[in-house]
C-alpha positions as a printed NumPy array, in Angstrom:
array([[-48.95 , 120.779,  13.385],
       [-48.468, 124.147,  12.773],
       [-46.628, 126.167,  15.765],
       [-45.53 , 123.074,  17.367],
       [-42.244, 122.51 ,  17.865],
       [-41.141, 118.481,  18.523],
       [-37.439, 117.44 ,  19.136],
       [-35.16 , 114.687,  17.582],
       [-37.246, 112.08 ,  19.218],
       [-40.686, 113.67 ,  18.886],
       [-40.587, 115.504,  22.334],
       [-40.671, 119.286,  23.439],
       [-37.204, 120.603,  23.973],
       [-36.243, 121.602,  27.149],
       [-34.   , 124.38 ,  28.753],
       [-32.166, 121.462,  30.566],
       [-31.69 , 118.933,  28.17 ],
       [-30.024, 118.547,  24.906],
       [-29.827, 115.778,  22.053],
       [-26.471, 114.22 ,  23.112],
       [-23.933, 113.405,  20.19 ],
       [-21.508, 115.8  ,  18.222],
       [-21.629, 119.158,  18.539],
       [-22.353, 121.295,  15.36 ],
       [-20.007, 123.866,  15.208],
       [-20.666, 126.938,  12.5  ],
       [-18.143, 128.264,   9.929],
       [-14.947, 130.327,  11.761],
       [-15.334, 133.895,  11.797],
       [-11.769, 135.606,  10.574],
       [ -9.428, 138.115,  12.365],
       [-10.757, 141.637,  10.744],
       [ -7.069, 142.595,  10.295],
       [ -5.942, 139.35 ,   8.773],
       [ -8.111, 139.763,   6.58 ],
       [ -6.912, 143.508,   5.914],
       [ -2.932, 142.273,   5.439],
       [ -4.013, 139.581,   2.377],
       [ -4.891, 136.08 ,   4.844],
       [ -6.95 , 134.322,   7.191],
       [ -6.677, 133.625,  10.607],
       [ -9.818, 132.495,  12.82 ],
       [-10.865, 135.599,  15.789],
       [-10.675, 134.947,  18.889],
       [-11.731, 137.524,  20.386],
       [-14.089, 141.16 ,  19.772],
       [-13.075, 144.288,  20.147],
       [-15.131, 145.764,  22.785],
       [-15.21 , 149.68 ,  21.205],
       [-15.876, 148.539,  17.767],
       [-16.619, 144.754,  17.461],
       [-14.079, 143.891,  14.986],
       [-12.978, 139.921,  15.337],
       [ -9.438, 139.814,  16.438],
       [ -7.17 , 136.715,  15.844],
       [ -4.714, 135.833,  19.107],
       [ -2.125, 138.671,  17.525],
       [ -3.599, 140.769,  17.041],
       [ -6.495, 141.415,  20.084],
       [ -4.327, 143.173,  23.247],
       [ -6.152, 141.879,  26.324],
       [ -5.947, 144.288,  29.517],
       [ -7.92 , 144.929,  32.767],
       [-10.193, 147.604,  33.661],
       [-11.662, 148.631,  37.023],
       [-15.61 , 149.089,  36.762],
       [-16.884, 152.072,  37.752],
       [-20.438, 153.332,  38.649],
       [-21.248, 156.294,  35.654],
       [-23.398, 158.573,  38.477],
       [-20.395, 158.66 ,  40.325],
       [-17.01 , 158.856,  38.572],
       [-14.044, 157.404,  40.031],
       [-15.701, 154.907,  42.217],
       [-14.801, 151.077,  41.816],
       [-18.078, 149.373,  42.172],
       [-15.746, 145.712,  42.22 ],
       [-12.454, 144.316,  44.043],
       [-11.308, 142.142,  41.137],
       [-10.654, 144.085,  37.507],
       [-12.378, 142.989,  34.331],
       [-10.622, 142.089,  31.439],
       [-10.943, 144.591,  27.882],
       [-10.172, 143.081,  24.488],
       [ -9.406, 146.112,  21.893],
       [ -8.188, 145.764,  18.306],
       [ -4.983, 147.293,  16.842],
       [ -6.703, 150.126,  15.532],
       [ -9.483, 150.871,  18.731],
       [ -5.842, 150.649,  20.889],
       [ -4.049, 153.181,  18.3  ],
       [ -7.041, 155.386,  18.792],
       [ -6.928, 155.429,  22.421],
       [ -3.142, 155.803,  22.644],
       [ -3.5  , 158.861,  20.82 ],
       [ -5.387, 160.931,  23.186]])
């Protein structure tokens, strides 16, 4: 049956449902700077300028007003969202 696609019990998989039992879970992905300084750590997080993986001591989590780009300056929402940086995107920024 070529370009048919049927589930763990022989039926079409559906956006609602799911096979129940354990989860599969893939291989960790490792703090970029860990990895860097000679060890491991699993990431946590991603920077959101570069998209290194960041372990828990490395990521620096902050808030951020969103803004509309047309129109600089105005909030578009009330509540702040939150902006994960690495070490180095957060040196680079402090810089300026």
């Amino acid at each position: 049956m070529h370009g048919s696609w049927r589930g763990w019990r022989g039926q079409r998989p559906s956006v609602h449902s799911r096979p129940s039992g354990p989860r599969l879970r893939g291989p960790a992905m490792n703090c970029y700077e860990c990895v860097r300084l000679g060890h491991t750590s699993e990431a946590v997080a991603v920077c959101w300028l570069c998209g290194a993986a960041v372990c828990t001591e490395h990521v620096r989590s902050e808030t951020a007003q969103v803004r509309e780009p047309p129109q600089p300056g105005k909030v578009i929402h009330d509540q702040p969202a939150r902006r994960l940086t690495c070490p180095a995107c957060r040196a680079a920024e402090e810089s300026r």
